Tab-separated table of C-alpha atoms and ligand atoms in Angstrom:
chain	number	residue	atom	x	y	z
A	26	UNK	CA	6.484	11.505	-13.975
A	27	UNK	CA	9.929	11.608	-15.579
A	28	UNK	CA	12.434	11.369	-12.707
A	29	UNK	CA	11.011	9.473	-9.749
A	30	UNK	CA	12.287	8.947	-6.187
A	31	UNK	CA	10.693	6.082	-4.244
A	32	UNK	CA	11.069	5.837	-0.445
A	33	UNK	CA	10.620	2.559	1.433
A	34	UNK	CA	11.676	0.620	-1.676
A	35	UNK	CA	12.347	-2.646	0.185
A	36	UNK	CA	8.762	-2.907	1.477
A	37	UNK	CA	5.882	-4.983	0.147
A	38	UNK	CA	4.783	-2.297	-2.357
A	39	UNK	CA	8.192	-0.784	-3.089
A	40	UNK	CA	9.900	-4.005	-4.109
A	41	UNK	CA	7.311	-4.460	-6.885
A	42	UNK	CA	6.605	-0.817	-7.722
A	43	UNK	CA	10.260	0.074	-8.350
A	44	UNK	CA	10.796	-2.574	-11.104
A	45	UNK	CA	7.323	-1.766	-12.514
A	46	UNK	CA	8.151	1.966	-12.766
A	47	UNK	CA	11.596	1.229	-14.210
A	48	UNK	CA	9.983	-0.783	-16.986
A	49	UNK	CA	7.663	2.120	-17.867
A	50	UNK	CA	9.905	5.150	-17.310
A	51	UNK	CA	13.390	3.672	-17.830
A	52	UNK	CA	15.663	2.178	-15.173
A	53	UNK	CA	17.858	5.292	-14.825
A	54	UNK	CA	14.831	7.495	-14.134
A	55	UNK	CA	13.661	5.675	-11.009
A	56	UNK	CA	15.764	6.190	-7.890
A	57	UNK	CA	15.018	3.551	-5.258
A	58	UNK	CA	15.785	4.530	-1.672
A	59	UNK	CA	15.579	2.575	1.580
A	60	UNK	CA	17.118	2.436	5.030
A	61	UNK	CA	19.181	-0.627	4.126
A	62	UNK	CA	20.548	-2.162	0.950
A	63	UNK	CA	19.367	-5.652	0.050
A	64	UNK	CA	20.557	-7.641	-2.940
A	65	UNK	CA	17.939	-7.904	-5.715
A	66	UNK	CA	16.199	-5.914	-8.455
A	67	UNK	CA	15.510	-2.823	-6.289
A	68	UNK	CA	19.174	-2.105	-5.542
A	69	UNK	CA	20.640	-3.717	-8.660
A	70	UNK	CA	18.155	-2.865	-11.429
A	71	UNK	CA	18.772	0.915	-11.409
A	72	UNK	CA	19.973	3.720	-9.142
A	73	UNK	CA	19.751	3.044	-5.401
A	74	UNK	CA	20.631	5.246	-2.400
A	75	UNK	CA	20.374	4.796	1.343
A	76	UNK	CA	17.811	7.180	2.869
A	77	UNK	CA	16.203	7.467	6.282
A	78	UNK	CA	13.004	9.377	5.523
A	79	UNK	CA	13.281	11.779	8.443
A	80	UNK	CA	16.696	12.977	7.228
A	81	UNK	CA	15.531	15.983	5.193
A	82	UNK	CA	19.060	17.097	4.299
A	83	UNK	CA	19.990	13.848	2.544
A	84	UNK	CA	16.484	13.621	1.041
A	85	UNK	CA	16.789	17.101	-0.472
A	86	UNK	CA	20.323	16.463	-1.753
A	87	UNK	CA	19.185	13.271	-3.501
A	88	UNK	CA	16.363	15.214	-5.119
A	89	UNK	CA	18.855	17.755	-6.503
A	90	UNK	CA	21.474	15.186	-7.500
A	91	UNK	CA	18.964	13.069	-9.418
A	92	UNK	CA	16.785	15.998	-10.681
A	93	UNK	CA	13.682	14.395	-9.181
A	94	UNK	CA	10.240	15.610	-10.328
A	95	UNK	CA	8.065	13.036	-8.488
A	96	UNK	CA	8.277	11.593	-4.969
A	97	UNK	CA	6.509	8.300	-4.262
A	98	UNK	CA	6.626	8.166	-0.497
A	99	UNK	CA	6.078	4.566	0.660
A	100	UNK	CA	8.245	4.319	3.804
A	101	UNK	CA	6.258	3.566	6.932
A	102	UNK	CA	5.351	1.147	9.714
A	103	UNK	CA	2.143	-0.893	9.314
A	104	UNK	CA	-0.871	-0.927	11.646
A	105	UNK	CA	-0.316	-3.847	14.042
A	106	UNK	CA	3.410	-3.217	14.477
A	107	UNK	CA	2.665	0.474	15.011
A	108	UNK	CA	0.620	-0.307	18.124
A	109	UNK	CA	3.692	-1.895	19.767
A	110	UNK	CA	5.554	1.406	19.638
A	111	UNK	CA	3.157	4.294	18.901
A	112	UNK	CA	5.826	6.948	19.430
A	113	UNK	CA	8.167	5.432	16.841
A	114	UNK	CA	5.269	4.792	14.485
A	115	UNK	CA	4.133	8.426	14.676
A	116	UNK	CA	7.676	9.654	14.229
A	117	UNK	CA	8.357	7.595	11.113
A	118	UNK	CA	4.882	7.731	9.558
A	119	UNK	CA	3.849	11.331	10.270
A	120	UNK	CA	7.363	12.801	10.601
A	121	UNK	CA	8.600	11.005	7.480
A	122	UNK	CA	5.583	12.197	5.495
A	123	UNK	CA	6.146	15.794	6.574
A	124	UNK	CA	9.834	15.647	5.627
A	125	UNK	CA	9.010	14.096	2.253
A	126	UNK	CA	6.345	16.743	1.545
A	127	UNK	CA	8.743	19.536	2.490
A	128	UNK	CA	11.371	18.148	0.089
A	129	UNK	CA	8.750	17.870	-2.663
A	130	UNK	CA	7.717	21.501	-2.017
A	131	UNK	CA	11.328	22.707	-2.039
A	132	UNK	CA	11.962	21.027	-5.402
A	133	UNK	CA	8.499	21.571	-6.962
A	134	UNK	CA	7.966	17.799	-7.314
A	135	UNK	CA	4.682	15.905	-7.529
A	136	UNK	CA	3.938	13.801	-4.438
A	137	UNK	CA	2.276	10.396	-3.963
A	138	UNK	CA	0.927	9.445	-0.530
A	139	UNK	CA	-0.112	5.879	0.365
A	140	UNK	CA	-3.039	6.276	2.732
A	141	UNK	CA	-5.043	3.266	3.893
A	142	UNK	CA	-8.432	1.904	4.898
A	143	UNK	CA	-6.953	2.540	8.364
A	144	UNK	CA	-7.673	6.251	7.873
A	145	UNK	CA	-11.273	5.411	8.840
A	146	UNK	CA	-12.350	4.442	12.334
A	147	UNK	CA	-15.329	2.829	14.043
A	148	UNK	CA	-17.499	5.953	13.698
A	149	UNK	CA	-17.308	5.955	9.858
A	150	UNK	CA	-20.041	4.078	7.975
A	151	UNK	CA	-18.692	0.497	7.738
A	152	UNK	CA	-20.382	-0.546	4.486
A	153	UNK	CA	-19.700	1.257	1.227
A	154	UNK	CA	-17.667	3.798	3.230
A	155	UNK	CA	-17.893	7.089	1.316
A	156	UNK	CA	-14.929	8.964	-0.143
A	157	UNK	CA	-15.697	11.900	2.153
A	158	UNK	CA	-16.945	10.995	5.614
A	159	UNK	CA	-15.966	11.164	9.276
A	160	UNK	CA	-12.365	9.971	9.846
A	161	UNK	CA	-11.641	9.226	13.501
A	162	UNK	CA	-9.257	6.225	13.471
A	163	UNK	CA	-8.315	4.534	16.740
A	164	UNK	CA	-4.810	3.318	15.760
A	165	UNK	CA	-1.655	5.455	15.679
A	166	UNK	CA	-1.139	4.188	12.108
A	167	UNK	CA	-4.587	5.484	11.101
A	168	UNK	CA	-4.022	8.782	12.891
A	169	UNK	CA	-0.771	9.287	10.954
A	170	UNK	CA	-2.580	8.391	7.705
A	171	UNK	CA	-5.284	11.021	8.334
A	172	UNK	CA	-2.513	13.502	9.163
A	173	UNK	CA	-0.763	12.665	5.893
A	174	UNK	CA	-4.019	13.124	3.968
A	175	UNK	CA	-4.624	16.515	5.594
A	176	UNK	CA	-1.034	17.577	4.903
A	177	UNK	CA	-1.476	16.610	1.237
A	178	UNK	CA	-4.587	18.804	1.071
A	179	UNK	CA	-2.738	21.607	2.831
A	180	UNK	CA	0.352	21.500	0.590
A	181	UNK	CA	-1.884	21.462	-2.476
A	182	UNK	CA	-3.974	24.437	-1.319
A	183	UNK	CA	-1.186	26.472	0.239
A	184	UNK	CA	1.743	25.774	-2.103
A	185	UNK	CA	0.053	24.411	-5.226
A	186	UNK	CA	1.891	21.086	-4.810
A	187	UNK	CA	0.632	18.302	-7.075
A	188	UNK	CA	-0.342	15.885	-4.284
A	189	UNK	CA	-2.142	12.601	-5.051
A	190	UNK	CA	-2.887	9.598	-2.858
A	191	UNK	CA	-4.634	6.252	-2.536
A	192	UNK	CA	-6.336	4.677	0.453
A	193	UNK	CA	-4.845	1.212	-0.009
A	194	UNK	CA	-6.792	-1.791	1.234
A	195	UNK	CA	-4.935	-4.954	2.310
A	196	UNK	CA	-2.510	-5.745	-0.516
A	197	UNK	CA	-1.920	-9.327	-1.576
A	198	UNK	CA	1.308	-10.200	-3.361
A	199	UNK	CA	3.813	-12.992	-3.834
A	200	UNK	CA	7.129	-11.120	-4.309
A	201	UNK	CA	7.670	-9.957	-0.701
A	202	UNK	CA	5.612	-10.683	2.389
A	203	UNK	CA	4.055	-7.751	4.258
A	204	UNK	CA	5.245	-7.185	7.825
A	205	UNK	CA	3.267	-5.990	10.802
A	206	UNK	CA	-0.077	-5.333	9.121
A	207	UNK	CA	-3.586	-6.371	10.140
A	208	UNK	CA	-4.524	-7.649	6.675
A	209	UNK	CA	-1.356	-9.821	6.394
A	210	UNK	CA	-3.382	-12.996	7.037
A	211	UNK	CA	-4.704	-12.755	3.479
A	212	UNK	CA	-1.141	-13.191	2.190
A	213	UNK	CA	0.056	-15.797	4.731
A	214	UNK	CA	-2.928	-18.028	3.958
A	215	UNK	CA	-1.681	-18.673	0.399
A	216	UNK	CA	1.847	-19.561	1.550
A	217	UNK	CA	0.495	-21.980	4.150
A	218	UNK	CA	-2.123	-23.441	1.819
A	219	UNK	CA	0.773	-24.641	-0.327
A	220	UNK	CA	3.270	-25.532	2.410
A	221	UNK	CA	0.916	-27.044	5.037
A	222	UNK	CA	-2.501	-27.496	3.424
A	223	UNK	CA	-4.102	-25.600	6.302
A	224	UNK	CA	-4.092	-22.163	7.912
A	225	UNK	CA	-4.895	-20.835	11.380
A	226	UNK	CA	-6.353	-17.353	11.006
A	227	UNK	CA	-5.729	-14.649	13.602
A	228	UNK	CA	-8.739	-12.772	12.176
A	229	UNK	CA	-12.191	-14.092	13.111
A	230	UNK	CA	-14.705	-15.449	10.583
A	231	UNK	CA	-17.201	-12.837	9.445
A	232	UNK	CA	-14.610	-10.006	9.508
A	233	UNK	CA	-14.840	-8.238	6.153
A	234	UNK	CA	-12.022	-5.984	4.932
A	235	UNK	CA	-11.155	-4.465	1.567
A	236	UNK	CA	-8.306	-6.144	-0.303
A	237	UNK	CA	-6.546	-5.807	-3.638
A	238	UNK	CA	-4.105	-7.838	-5.719
A	239	UNK	CA	-0.725	-6.121	-6.151
A	240	UNK	CA	-0.808	-5.851	-9.990
A	241	UNK	CA	-3.983	-3.744	-9.660
A	242	UNK	CA	-2.358	-1.586	-6.971
A	243	UNK	CA	0.724	-0.902	-9.131
A	244	UNK	CA	-1.459	0.031	-12.084
A	245	UNK	CA	-3.570	2.315	-9.880
A	246	UNK	CA	-0.498	4.263	-8.701
A	247	UNK	CA	0.626	4.988	-12.265
A	248	UNK	CA	-2.918	5.682	-13.485
A	249	UNK	CA	-3.509	8.206	-10.699
A	250	UNK	CA	-0.117	9.904	-11.093
A	251	UNK	CA	-0.658	10.217	-14.867
A	252	UNK	CA	-4.288	11.402	-14.561
A	253	UNK	CA	-5.328	14.788	-15.911
A	254	UNK	CA	-5.005	17.136	-12.887
A	255	UNK	CA	-8.109	19.031	-13.997
A	256	UNK	CA	-10.239	15.946	-13.263
A	257	UNK	CA	-8.929	15.426	-9.714
A	258	UNK	CA	-11.233	16.787	-7.013
A	259	UNK	CA	-9.570	14.936	-4.128
A	260	UNK	CA	-5.971	15.795	-3.286
A	261	UNK	CA	-5.741	13.839	-0.013
A	262	UNK	CA	-6.306	10.194	-1.117
A	263	UNK	CA	-8.858	8.132	-3.065
A	264	UNK	CA	-10.778	5.105	-1.809
A	265	UNK	CA	-9.719	2.076	-3.861
A	266	UNK	CA	-10.452	-1.632	-3.488
A	267	UNK	CA	-10.444	-4.756	-5.616
A	268	UNK	CA	-12.692	-6.894	-3.405
A	269	UNK	CA	-14.003	-7.283	0.118
A	270	UNK	CA	-13.896	-10.660	1.857
A	271	UNK	CA	-13.763	-12.421	5.233
A	272	UNK	CA	-11.326	-15.272	6.096
A	273	UNK	CA	-13.904	-17.974	5.256
A	274	UNK	CA	-14.347	-16.493	1.756
A	275	UNK	CA	-10.646	-16.614	0.888
A	276	UNK	CA	-10.505	-20.142	2.360
A	277	UNK	CA	-13.438	-21.186	0.117
A	278	UNK	CA	-11.670	-19.689	-2.898
A	279	UNK	CA	-8.477	-21.659	-2.109
A	280	UNK	CA	-10.531	-24.831	-1.541
A	281	UNK	CA	-11.784	-24.649	-5.148
A	282	UNK	CA	-8.190	-25.305	-6.259
A	283	UNK	CA	-6.873	-27.252	-3.237
A	284	UNK	CA	-9.935	-29.264	-2.092
A	285	UNK	CA	-8.163	-30.632	1.015
A	286	UNK	CA	-7.356	-27.115	2.328
A	287	UNK	CA	-8.662	-26.360	5.841
A	288	UNK	CA	-8.910	-23.161	7.871
A	289	UNK	CA	-9.293	-22.822	11.633
A	290	UNK	CA	-9.128	-19.835	13.959
A	291	UNK	CA	-6.981	-18.612	16.836
A	292	UNK	CA	-8.049	-14.985	17.030
A	293	UNK	CA	-5.492	-12.350	18.052
A	294	UNK	CA	-7.537	-9.820	20.059
A	295	UNK	CA	-5.225	-6.903	19.176
A	296	UNK	CA	-5.335	-7.363	15.418
A	297	UNK	CA	-9.039	-8.294	15.569
A	298	UNK	CA	-9.790	-4.994	17.354
A	299	UNK	CA	-7.977	-3.104	14.593
A	300	UNK	CA	-9.856	-5.014	11.875
A	301	UNK	CA	-13.179	-4.361	13.626
A	302	UNK	CA	-12.480	-0.622	13.606
A	303	UNK	CA	-11.927	-0.551	9.812
A	304	UNK	CA	-14.515	-0.452	7.016
A	305	UNK	CA	-16.078	-3.633	5.614
A	306	UNK	CA	-16.088	-2.218	2.101
A	307	UNK	CA	-15.236	1.109	0.465
A	308	UNK	CA	-17.166	3.183	-2.054
A	309	UNK	CA	-14.624	3.677	-4.884
A	310	UNK	CA	-16.846	5.742	-7.197
A	311	UNK	CA	-14.740	8.939	-6.931
A	312	UNK	CA	-11.658	7.034	-8.188
A	313	UNK	CA	-13.715	5.572	-11.038
A	314	UNK	CA	-15.193	8.941	-12.026
A	315	UNK	CA	-12.056	11.076	-11.671
A	316	UNK	CA	-9.270	8.862	-13.057
A	317	UNK	CA	-10.956	5.717	-14.418
A	318	UNK	CA	-9.895	3.299	-11.683
A	319	UNK	CA	-10.698	-0.225	-12.868
A	320	UNK	CA	-9.126	-3.182	-10.999
A	321	UNK	CA	-8.907	-6.438	-12.954
A	322	UNK	CA	-8.716	-9.116	-10.268
A	323	UNK	CA	-11.549	-10.559	-8.160
A	324	UNK	CA	-11.051	-13.094	-5.361
A	325	UNK	CA	-11.030	-16.222	-7.541
A	326	UNK	CA	-8.806	-14.830	-10.298
A	327	UNK	CA	-6.389	-13.545	-7.649
A	328	UNK	CA	-6.341	-16.924	-5.864
A	329	UNK	CA	-5.588	-18.755	-9.111
A	330	UNK	CA	-2.726	-16.407	-9.983
A	331	UNK	CA	-1.283	-16.304	-6.430
A	332	UNK	CA	-1.201	-20.107	-6.126
A	333	UNK	CA	0.312	-20.530	-9.603
A	334	UNK	CA	3.012	-17.926	-8.971
A	335	UNK	CA	3.880	-19.221	-5.492
A	336	UNK	CA	3.987	-22.810	-6.747
A	337	UNK	CA	6.334	-21.984	-9.619
A	338	UNK	CA	8.595	-20.010	-7.275
A	339	UNK	CA	8.808	-22.980	-4.887
A	340	UNK	CA	9.657	-25.266	-7.827
A	341	UNK	CA	12.372	-22.838	-9.008
A	342	UNK	CA	13.867	-22.729	-5.489
A	343	UNK	CA	13.863	-26.542	-5.298
A	344	UNK	CA	15.848	-26.824	-8.556
B	602	AKB	C1	-2.182	-2.989	7.360
B	602	AKB	O1	-2.841	-4.023	7.558
B	602	AKB	O2	-1.651	-2.326	8.252
B	602	AKB	C2	-2.073	-2.487	5.928
B	602	AKB	C3	-3.128	-1.483	5.615
B	602	AKB	C4	-4.498	-1.927	5.316
B	602	AKB	O3	-2.866	-0.316	5.608
B	602	AKB	N1	-2.130	-3.580	5.021
């Protein structure tokens, strides 16, 4: 990766990945793109251009203008929001991925695809879900993710494109909140632990999902993109996870540091149905064997860091 274009740069991953990549590869070598310009490090810390991911003409021109050799395609609509407008979700998620792959092919660029635990459905084994298994998701978001994975395989086989991807679990971060996901509760809970001392979970107790702290996710993207291509057997996307927990586990972890913290439940049937269709925990051995995936954070170390970072941000804002 020498000259990188990132789509969806204002999103939960993009707003942290762009500054992270700029630190490693140099600010001028990371072009952030998004549908709108927001003040902050993404648009002000290096080159920024407006880009709607289905606009192949502008996409291709930006790739020429900036001599791009790697596309990190993050733009997309998350799972729960996707169910409110499946047509739009398909159009942006599957259509945007196809356009981005075509531009990468045209310019001979490497391509990163963010798949998800949503690429599995209720018929996949729920525990220790294998890297290669049945993938019949029941959300439009998951269907677009499987499509993206298959397209990555296809472009690699047919055109020799250097495609690489990760099946992201729920990502927990403090820089920008996620929007419209099923795993978002695991971010909101930290904000409300500090602001209200309690949290009402829309996900039921006993619902296990894979999760990961953002610093591990950022490191995984770079590690995978820099991995020796000869070692990579999977060109669609790799299972990755930092931990698997249910709402009562994250509440117990917060309680160790905020003893008065309380959780209760008001389950949202729509998001619960999505969560129930996803794996409880992924088998990440292919990522470990093929590119040395090794996340650093477990639930308690993540909780400690999240609460510290959120607290210091609140104090800074109050000053
Ligand atoms: C979502 O909940 O939609 C995302 C995901 C797991 O892909 N966080």
